[in-house]
Amino acid sequence: MVTTLGAGDLHLSDELISALNDFLSDRDDMVLQAVLDRAPNPVRMAVQQYLKAKCAPEAGTFTEYGPIDIVRHAVYFSRIDDELEDYLEGAYMIGLGIRMSNERGTDGDVDWVVQLLSDEVSVPASAEPRSWELPAEVKLLSTWTSKQPLGGHGPVHGALKAAATASAEGHWVRVHSLLHSNRDEDFEGSGTSEFVVDVFGAPIPLQELDE
């Protein structure tokens, strides 16, 4: 962003910087907009263009109430079984967001790593059912969602079954939950909770060891 405040508007400098920092932290644009409304038009346009081009929030990190917090960074399960299913069912029932992927340890065994978020992310009705951005470096082979027939089982069981099948074939798999809205406008907070299983054309990644 390249712009300057004239001598008559220098008093806005500290206020603008503070409002920008707050916006980047919580994505609440009310305070920032109040400052921009008093700023010269070139400054307002430069800030808005910069935020549009450089500061779009990563998918799955915000709701209408602000940033989503990580409740549990990483919980490891050695297999897909009743224990893992019960764990995810509990998180799902109280409305936590779920992200899970498979990793291969140094011993060759596959673990499932679960991260719990403070909320599920809403996506618009017409958008693809995904709130976890796809990795750029690998090919997406297939996507399963819990809108598909579940054979009398719940969405958690269906997602785990799809994930286990793809993992057994050696694929990298990611599972996450979201709230798929029935609206495209004002879509936050209403809709159907769904699970998504993405299968990639890549081997199961090696587990990252702490330094």
C-alpha angles and dihedrals in degrees: 000000000000117000139115137217116233123235091265092056102041090107087071094060099090092039092051093048091049092048091049092051091049091049092051088052102046106008090231103144099184096093093041092050091050089057094044090052087064096042125093114272095249090054092047092049093046093051094047092048092049093050092048094049102035111020108048107143118251112256113265098021103096142042129186087274096056138267121356114239126217108242096184118015098200134352115179127215122185094212145002103265143127092291093058092043092052090049093052093042090056093050091045094050093056094046102254119152115246131210122175135169139170124248133183117228126216088262090059095249120131120237129189115226117204126196120189122208129200093244145005117258119237120225125192120263094249095043123097111266098258134111096167111079115239116246111253097217101062138054121250108230101182145341125216121193132188089245085081118090110289099194093236094309128112126258094261093055091046093050093049092049092052091046093049092051094051093043092052087058090056099256128141106247133192125189126191141162129228143167109250107205125219089219137060094204120061088358099161118116103010134081141060124321110233141177123226127198116194118194118198134203091240135091120260105281122243116256113260110238121214113250 
